[in-house]
Short mmCIF file of C-alpha atoms in Angstrom, two decimals:
data_model
loop_
_atom_site.label_atom_id
_atom_site.label_comp_id
_atom_site.label_asym_id
_atom_site.label_seq_id
_atom_site.Cartn_x
_atom_site.Cartn_y
_atom_site.Cartn_z
CA MET A 267 38.81 11.77 14.85
CA LYS A 268 39.84 8.28 13.84
CA SER A 269 37.39 5.44 14.14
CA THR A 270 38.45 2.22 15.89
CA THR A 271 37.42 -1.09 14.43
CA LYS A 272 34.78 -2.83 16.52
CA LYS A 273 32.95 -6.08 16.14
CA PRO A 274 30.05 -5.49 13.72
CA LEU A 275 26.62 -5.33 15.32
CA SER A 276 23.90 -7.73 14.27
CA ARG A 277 21.48 -6.36 11.70
CA ASN A 278 18.65 -6.08 14.22
CA LYS A 279 20.76 -4.34 16.85
CA LEU A 280 22.11 -1.87 14.30
CA LEU A 281 18.57 -1.20 13.09
CA ALA A 282 17.30 -0.66 16.64
CA ILE A 283 20.09 1.75 17.66
CA ALA A 284 19.94 3.80 14.46
CA GLY A 285 16.15 3.62 14.36
CA LEU A 286 15.63 4.99 17.88
CA GLY A 287 17.41 8.21 16.99
CA TRP A 288 15.42 8.37 13.76
CA MET A 289 12.20 7.93 15.75
CA PHE A 290 13.02 10.79 18.12
CA ASP A 291 13.87 13.01 15.14
CA ALA A 292 10.48 12.23 13.61
CA MET A 293 8.73 12.97 16.90
CA ASP A 294 10.19 16.45 16.84
CA VAL A 295 9.30 17.16 13.19
CA GLY A 296 5.86 15.66 13.70
CA ILE A 297 5.13 17.63 16.84
CA LEU A 298 6.15 20.81 15.03
CA SER A 299 3.20 20.45 12.66
CA PHE A 300 0.82 20.35 15.65
CA ILE A 301 2.69 23.11 17.51
CA ILE A 302 2.40 25.44 14.50
CA ALA A 303 -1.39 25.14 14.76
CA ALA A 304 -1.25 25.80 18.52
CA LEU A 305 1.21 28.71 18.22
CA ALA A 306 -0.98 30.34 15.57
CA ILE A 307 -3.63 30.69 18.26
CA GLU A 308 -1.36 31.53 21.25
CA TRP A 309 0.92 34.00 19.44
CA SER A 310 -1.68 35.24 16.89
CA LEU A 311 0.50 34.26 13.95
CA SER A 312 -0.28 35.14 10.35
CA PRO A 313 -0.26 32.39 7.69
CA GLU A 314 3.09 33.73 6.43
CA GLN A 315 4.62 33.46 9.91
CA MET A 316 3.29 29.93 10.24
CA GLY A 317 4.91 29.08 6.93
CA TRP A 318 8.24 30.53 8.07
CA ILE A 319 8.32 28.28 11.16
CA GLY A 320 8.26 25.23 8.92
CA SER A 321 10.67 26.76 6.45
CA VAL A 322 13.35 27.81 8.95
CA ASN A 323 13.47 24.20 10.09
CA SER A 324 14.14 23.21 6.47
CA ILE A 325 16.78 25.94 6.03
CA GLY A 326 18.67 24.34 8.91
CA MET A 327 18.15 20.90 7.37
CA ALA A 328 19.57 22.09 4.04
CA VAL A 329 22.68 23.49 5.70
CA GLY A 330 23.08 20.41 7.91
CA ALA A 331 22.62 17.89 5.10
CA VAL A 332 25.31 19.48 2.93
CA PHE A 333 27.79 20.32 5.70
CA PHE A 334 27.58 17.07 7.65
CA GLY A 335 27.40 15.00 4.47
CA LEU A 336 30.71 16.52 3.36
CA ILE A 337 32.48 15.93 6.66
CA ALA A 338 31.09 12.39 7.08
CA ASP A 339 33.38 11.36 4.23
CA LYS A 340 36.27 12.95 6.19
CA ILE A 341 35.71 11.98 9.86
CA GLY A 342 33.38 8.99 9.62
CA ARG A 343 29.70 8.19 9.76
CA LYS A 344 29.51 7.45 13.49
CA ASN A 345 31.17 10.72 14.55
CA VAL A 346 28.70 12.75 12.49
CA PHE A 347 25.88 10.55 13.76
CA MET A 348 26.75 11.53 17.35
CA ILE A 349 27.38 15.25 16.69
CA THR A 350 24.12 15.78 14.81
CA LEU A 351 21.94 13.99 17.35
CA LEU A 352 23.48 15.99 20.21
CA MET A 353 22.90 19.27 18.34
CA PHE A 354 19.33 18.30 17.54
CA SER A 355 18.52 17.24 21.13
CA LEU A 356 19.94 20.34 22.84
CA ALA A 357 18.28 22.79 20.44
CA SER A 358 14.96 20.98 20.58
CA GLY A 359 14.92 21.02 24.37
CA ALA A 360 15.84 24.70 24.45
CA SER A 361 13.07 25.60 22.00
CA ALA A 362 10.52 24.46 24.58
CA LEU A 363 11.61 27.48 26.65
CA ALA A 364 11.37 30.04 23.84
CA GLY A 365 9.51 33.20 24.81
CA GLY A 366 8.80 34.51 21.35
CA LEU A 367 8.76 33.73 17.66
CA ALA A 368 12.28 35.03 16.86
CA ILE A 369 14.18 32.90 19.39
CA PHE A 370 11.93 29.93 18.63
CA MET A 371 12.85 30.14 14.93
CA ILE A 372 16.61 30.47 15.68
CA LEU A 373 16.50 27.33 17.78
CA ARG A 374 14.45 25.53 15.14
CA PHE A 375 17.23 26.31 12.65
CA PHE A 376 19.71 24.38 14.81
CA VAL A 377 17.21 21.57 15.33
CA GLY A 378 16.89 21.38 11.56
CA MET A 379 20.66 21.47 11.05
CA GLY A 380 21.16 18.47 13.33
CA LEU A 381 18.26 16.61 11.79
CA GLY A 382 19.26 17.39 8.21
CA GLY A 383 22.79 16.18 8.83
CA GLU A 384 21.79 13.00 10.61
CA LEU A 385 19.28 11.46 8.23
CA PRO A 386 21.37 10.96 5.05
CA VAL A 387 24.41 9.94 7.11
CA ALA A 388 22.34 7.42 9.09
CA SER A 389 21.00 5.79 5.94
CA THR A 390 24.54 5.75 4.50
CA LEU A 391 25.94 4.05 7.61
CA VAL A 392 23.23 1.39 7.67
CA SER A 393 23.41 0.74 3.92
CA GLU A 394 27.18 0.21 4.22
CA SER A 395 26.78 -2.22 7.11
CA VAL A 396 24.37 -4.86 5.74
CA PRO A 397 24.61 -7.38 2.86
CA ALA A 398 23.52 -6.35 -0.63
CA GLU A 399 20.59 -8.80 -0.75
CA GLU A 400 18.82 -7.12 2.18
CA ARG A 401 20.27 -3.60 2.09
CA GLY A 402 17.19 -1.93 0.59
CA LYS A 403 14.78 -3.66 2.95
CA VAL A 404 16.82 -2.76 6.04
CA VAL A 405 17.13 0.93 5.08
CA VAL A 406 13.37 1.14 4.43
CA LEU A 407 12.76 -0.47 7.83
CA LEU A 408 15.09 2.13 9.35
CA GLU A 409 12.95 4.81 7.72
CA SER A 410 9.82 3.14 9.17
CA PHE A 411 10.92 4.38 12.61
CA TRP A 412 9.97 7.80 11.23
CA ALA A 413 6.33 6.70 11.17
CA VAL A 414 6.55 5.49 14.77
CA GLY A 415 7.91 8.89 15.75
CA TRP A 416 5.09 10.70 13.91
CA ILE A 417 2.51 8.49 15.60
CA LEU A 418 4.01 9.25 19.02
CA ALA A 419 4.02 12.95 18.11
CA ALA A 420 0.34 12.79 17.19
CA LEU A 421 -0.42 11.02 20.49
CA ILE A 422 1.53 13.65 22.46
CA ALA A 423 -0.26 16.42 20.57
CA TYR A 424 -3.66 14.89 21.26
CA PHE A 425 -3.13 14.14 24.97
CA VAL A 426 -0.62 16.82 26.05
CA ILE A 427 -1.06 20.06 24.07
CA PRO A 428 -4.77 20.71 24.90
CA ASP A 429 -4.22 20.31 28.69
CA TYR A 430 -0.54 21.10 29.30
CA GLY A 431 0.51 23.26 26.35
CA TRP A 432 3.03 23.00 23.53
CA ARG A 433 6.11 23.51 25.74
CA TRP A 434 5.61 20.22 27.55
CA ALA A 435 4.98 18.51 24.24
CA LEU A 436 8.34 19.74 22.89
CA ALA A 437 10.16 18.73 26.06
CA LEU A 438 8.73 15.21 25.85
CA THR A 439 10.03 14.80 22.30
CA ALA A 440 13.52 16.15 23.08
CA LEU A 441 14.49 14.38 26.30
CA PRO A 442 14.42 10.74 25.11
CA ALA A 443 16.89 11.56 22.33
CA PHE A 444 19.66 11.65 24.95
CA TYR A 445 19.06 7.93 25.50
CA ALA A 446 19.72 7.37 21.80
CA ILE A 447 23.03 9.22 22.19
CA TYR A 448 24.01 6.82 24.99
CA LEU A 449 23.17 3.82 22.81
CA ARG A 450 25.17 5.13 19.87
CA LEU A 451 28.38 5.30 21.92
CA LYS A 452 28.58 1.53 21.35
CA LEU A 453 27.89 1.79 17.64
CA PRO A 454 30.80 0.82 15.34
CA ASP A 455 31.49 2.89 12.26
CA SER A 456 30.65 1.63 8.81
CA PRO A 457 33.01 -1.24 7.83
CA ARG A 458 33.13 0.14 4.29
CA TYR A 459 34.16 3.57 5.52
CA GLU A 460 36.94 2.02 7.62
CA LYS A 461 38.35 0.46 4.43
CA VAL A 462 38.73 3.84 2.72
CA GLU A 463 39.15 6.33 5.59
CA ASN A 464 42.87 6.74 4.81
CA VAL A 465 42.19 7.68 1.18
CA LYS A 466 43.25 11.32 0.91
CA ARG A 467 40.59 13.36 -0.87
CA THR A 468 39.54 16.97 -0.35
CA VAL A 469 35.97 18.17 0.06
CA VAL A 470 36.27 20.09 -3.22
CA GLN A 471 37.41 16.95 -5.04
CA ASN A 472 34.42 15.05 -3.71
CA ILE A 473 31.96 17.73 -4.81
CA LYS A 474 33.49 17.91 -8.29
CA GLU A 475 33.33 14.13 -8.61
CA LEU A 476 29.53 14.22 -8.37
CA TRP A 477 29.42 16.02 -11.73
CA THR A 478 31.94 13.93 -13.66
CA PRO A 479 30.54 11.96 -16.64
CA THR A 480 30.31 8.82 -14.48
CA TYR A 481 28.01 10.32 -11.84
CA ARG A 482 26.35 13.48 -13.21
CA ARG A 483 23.22 11.70 -14.52
CA ARG A 484 22.72 10.05 -11.13
CA THR A 485 23.35 13.34 -9.35
CA LEU A 486 20.86 15.24 -11.52
CA MET A 487 18.23 12.54 -11.01
CA LEU A 488 18.72 12.55 -7.22
CA TRP A 489 18.63 16.33 -6.93
CA ILE A 490 15.35 16.56 -8.88
CA LEU A 491 13.84 13.65 -6.96
CA TRP A 492 14.86 14.96 -3.54
CA PHE A 493 13.63 18.49 -4.32
CA THR A 494 10.19 17.39 -5.50
CA VAL A 495 9.64 14.85 -2.70
CA VAL A 496 10.74 17.19 0.11
CA PHE A 497 8.91 20.19 -1.38
CA SER A 498 5.64 18.29 -1.48
CA TYR A 499 6.08 16.43 1.82
CA TYR A 500 6.84 19.46 4.00
CA GLY A 501 4.35 21.64 2.19
CA MET A 502 1.58 19.13 2.81
CA PHE A 503 2.42 17.42 6.10
CA LEU A 504 3.61 20.41 8.16
CA TRP A 505 0.36 22.11 7.17
CA LEU A 506 -1.88 19.06 7.59
CA PRO A 507 -3.36 19.99 11.01
CA SER A 508 -3.72 23.63 9.94
CA VAL A 509 -5.41 22.61 6.68
CA MET A 510 -7.92 20.57 8.68
CA VAL A 511 -8.61 23.65 10.82
CA ILE A 512 -9.07 25.73 7.63
CA LYS A 513 -11.56 23.12 6.43
CA GLY A 514 -13.63 23.76 9.56
CA PHE A 515 -12.56 21.24 12.20
CA SER A 516 -11.67 22.11 15.81
CA LEU A 517 -8.04 21.87 16.94
CA ILE A 518 -8.67 18.82 19.15
CA LYS A 519 -10.68 17.02 16.44
CA THR A 520 -7.94 17.87 13.95
CA PHE A 521 -5.29 16.21 16.15
CA GLU A 522 -7.49 13.11 16.39
CA TYR A 523 -7.99 12.87 12.62
CA VAL A 524 -4.31 13.49 11.80
CA LEU A 525 -3.34 10.75 14.28
CA ILE A 526 -5.53 8.31 12.36
CA MET A 527 -4.00 9.42 9.04
CA THR A 528 -0.51 9.04 10.49
CA LEU A 529 -1.14 5.38 11.40
CA ALA A 530 -1.25 4.63 7.66
CA GLN A 531 2.44 5.48 7.38
CA LEU A 532 3.50 2.17 8.94
CA PRO A 533 1.91 -0.16 6.36
CA GLY A 534 3.31 2.20 3.70
CA TYR A 535 6.83 1.57 4.96
CA PHE A 536 6.38 -2.16 5.54
CA SER A 537 4.90 -2.76 2.10
CA ALA A 538 7.75 -0.78 0.49
CA ALA A 539 10.29 -2.79 2.50
CA TRP A 540 8.67 -6.03 1.28
CA LEU A 541 8.60 -4.90 -2.35
CA ILE A 542 11.94 -3.16 -2.69
CA GLU A 543 14.08 -6.32 -2.88
CA ARG A 544 11.48 -8.12 -5.01
CA VAL A 545 10.59 -5.60 -7.72
CA GLY A 546 13.35 -3.02 -7.32
CA ARG A 547 13.89 0.57 -6.26
CA LYS A 548 12.61 2.28 -9.40
CA PHE A 549 9.29 0.41 -9.40
CA VAL A 550 8.63 1.22 -5.72
CA LEU A 551 9.57 4.88 -6.12
CA ILE A 552 7.47 5.42 -9.26
CA THR A 553 4.44 3.50 -7.98
CA TYR A 554 4.35 5.05 -4.52
CA LEU A 555 5.02 8.57 -5.76
CA LEU A 556 2.17 8.32 -8.28
CA GLY A 557 -0.06 7.07 -5.46
CA ALA A 558 0.99 10.07 -3.34
CA ALA A 559 0.29 12.48 -6.22
CA ALA A 560 -3.23 11.09 -6.76
CA SER A 561 -3.94 11.15 -3.00
CA ALA A 562 -2.77 14.78 -2.75
CA ALA A 563 -5.10 15.82 -5.57
CA VAL A 564 -8.09 14.15 -3.89
CA PHE A 565 -7.24 15.46 -0.39
CA GLY A 566 -6.93 19.04 -1.59
CA SER A 567 -10.40 19.04 -3.16
CA ALA A 568 -12.17 16.79 -0.60
CA GLU A 569 -15.03 18.36 1.32
CA THR A 570 -16.49 15.48 3.32
CA LEU A 571 -14.80 13.99 6.38
CA THR A 572 -14.89 10.52 4.78
CA MET A 573 -12.99 11.63 1.68
CA LEU A 574 -10.53 13.67 3.74
CA MET A 575 -9.75 10.67 5.96
CA ILE A 576 -9.43 8.16 3.12
CA SER A 577 -7.27 10.40 0.93
CA GLY A 578 -5.23 11.54 3.95
CA MET A 579 -4.49 7.95 4.94
CA LEU A 580 -3.55 7.05 1.36
CA LEU A 581 -1.32 10.14 1.19
CA SER A 582 0.49 8.97 4.35
CA PHE A 583 0.76 5.40 3.03
CA PHE A 584 2.22 6.25 -0.38
CA ASN A 585 4.30 9.29 0.52
CA LEU A 586 6.14 7.66 3.41
CA GLY A 587 6.63 4.40 1.51
CA ALA A 588 8.33 6.47 -1.21
CA TRP A 589 10.51 8.15 1.42
CA GLY A 590 11.76 4.75 2.55
CA ALA A 591 12.72 3.83 -1.01
CA LEU A 592 14.39 7.24 -1.49
CA TYR A 593 16.67 6.71 1.50
CA ALA A 594 17.54 3.22 0.30
CA TYR A 595 18.21 4.39 -3.26
CA SER A 596 20.32 7.50 -2.60
CA PRO A 597 23.48 6.00 -1.00
CA GLU A 598 23.58 3.30 -3.71
CA GLN A 599 24.39 5.86 -6.42
CA TYR A 600 27.98 6.52 -5.32
CA PRO A 601 31.14 4.74 -4.11
CA THR A 602 32.07 4.84 -0.42
CA VAL A 603 34.66 7.63 -0.76
CA ILE A 604 31.98 10.12 -1.92
CA ARG A 605 28.80 8.39 -0.73
CA ALA A 606 27.97 10.67 2.21
CA THR A 607 28.87 13.72 0.10
CA GLY A 608 26.52 12.63 -2.69
CA ALA A 609 23.64 11.64 -0.40
CA GLY A 610 24.09 14.73 1.79
CA MET A 611 24.15 17.21 -1.08
CA ALA A 612 21.08 15.61 -2.68
CA ALA A 613 19.28 15.88 0.66
CA GLY A 614 20.46 19.49 0.99
CA VAL A 615 19.00 20.39 -2.41
CA GLY A 616 15.84 18.63 -1.32
CA ARG A 617 15.64 20.75 1.81
CA ILE A 618 15.45 23.85 -0.39
CA GLY A 619 12.13 22.36 -1.46
CA GLY A 620 11.29 21.95 2.22
CA ILE A 621 11.88 25.68 2.69
CA LEU A 622 9.69 26.67 -0.25
CA GLY A 623 6.82 24.23 0.36
CA PRO A 624 5.53 25.59 3.70
CA LEU A 625 6.13 29.19 2.53
CA LEU A 626 4.09 28.53 -0.61
CA VAL A 627 1.16 27.27 1.44
CA GLY A 628 1.29 30.22 3.84
CA THR A 629 1.49 32.73 1.00
CA MET A 630 -1.29 31.13 -1.04
CA VAL A 631 -3.59 30.68 1.97
CA ALA A 632 -3.09 34.37 2.83
CA ALA A 633 -3.94 35.22 -0.79
CA SER A 634 -7.18 33.18 -0.49
CA TYR A 635 -6.22 30.41 -2.93
CA SER A 636 -8.14 27.19 -2.37
CA ILE A 637 -6.52 24.18 -0.71
CA GLY A 638 -7.38 22.23 -3.89
CA ILE A 639 -5.16 24.48 -6.02
CA ILE A 640 -2.32 24.38 -3.47
CA PHE A 641 -2.33 20.58 -3.25
CA GLY A 642 -2.59 20.41 -7.04
CA ILE A 643 0.83 22.13 -7.20
CA PHE A 644 2.27 19.47 -4.90
CA CYS A 645 0.71 16.76 -7.05
CA ALA A 646 2.42 18.18 -10.15
CA ALA A 647 5.77 18.42 -8.34
CA ILE A 648 5.62 14.75 -7.39
CA VAL A 649 4.99 13.80 -11.02
CA VAL A 650 8.18 15.66 -12.00
CA GLY A 651 10.06 13.48 -9.51
CA VAL A 652 8.51 10.37 -11.06
CA LEU A 653 9.71 11.41 -14.52
CA ALA A 654 13.25 11.97 -13.20
CA VAL A 655 13.40 8.43 -11.80
CA ALA A 656 11.81 6.88 -14.89
CA PHE A 657 14.13 8.51 -17.43
CA LEU A 658 17.36 9.20 -15.50
CA GLY A 659 17.42 6.54 -12.80
CA THR A 660 19.16 3.15 -12.94
CA GLU A 661 18.13 0.07 -10.99
CA THR A 662 20.43 -0.79 -8.04
CA LYS A 663 18.57 -3.73 -6.54
CA GLN A 664 20.97 -6.12 -4.73
CA GLN A 665 24.06 -4.67 -6.40
CA GLU A 666 27.26 -4.66 -4.35
CA LEU A 667 28.31 -1.20 -3.23
CA GLN A 668 31.48 0.21 -4.81
CA ASP A 669 34.16 1.50 -2.41
CA THR A 670 36.56 3.50 -4.60
CA LEU A 671 36.22 5.55 -7.76
#
């Protein structure tokens, strides 16, 4: 499929169109964390089964990130953008009708595949479509739509699941995504991609290029960073409502408290967006990841509601601010001809962490390990990511993107 050159959208319109799809994606991932807690009661799930629900989503995301990242450098960012959102929306809607755990998990794999493919390609498209001096800020603002989606998911969980059940909650998160598909029909492809779309390169060539002397340090840094961030995020946040239940709170109270924690994601994103063009990507990543590690350690060992709420809000603030910087930083490591390949494969490696994180929690909870020990593991993982950025990363603040090798 060849892209046709269209008049570039304004920055705000591009951000709104891309961000709406991002928001609906986040609604679905967010609602899954609440649905896992509800399904555990309705379907009498074991902790291991609960962990597998989160992990199968990440298996799909790993496959989608790698596959769609590779083909986005062949058929264009917009085409992949449309395909992945359609896949995500159809599978998410169908999962609301699932009659048992097996079919639910199969559909969640396809939801994850669409989601995993869309996110790195979306950030690549946006980063290629705005000027260098505001590129980081705009991509972090794109990522801030994720927080809006999580907040809406928490609201749906609080007001819909207790009275109407999880099926209606899933349907409400899936249906609006079709509106985002309609909006994206008018979206032009990345102007940088259109400059190089006739460059003849194979998928194998693109993969090999990531490990040439020019790019292998960047690739290693990104793969470590993505793995540790995704491992800790999905391990902690998909289990957040369930952890609150384990700590003795009712399901409805848990939804209320997690909603409050989720609100802290927005200032996390906005502060990262403000800082990223002033102090740089590395500073924001290192600072916010260290803040997330400290918050995870406190949350895991907290016993009082006050400490749980404060540390949970700080965890949301720092972790999601770091996510925004990660999405801004990743596409800047490579030239246009291999950018989606590089960002997609890094995200795919990260999703392996997203598979292992929820499984680790389920396994350790079943083995009667304390939440403090479990969250201590996530704290340590985040610190590994910090070290990768500090020693292997290079600053890319306001640098012009390279198009060819």
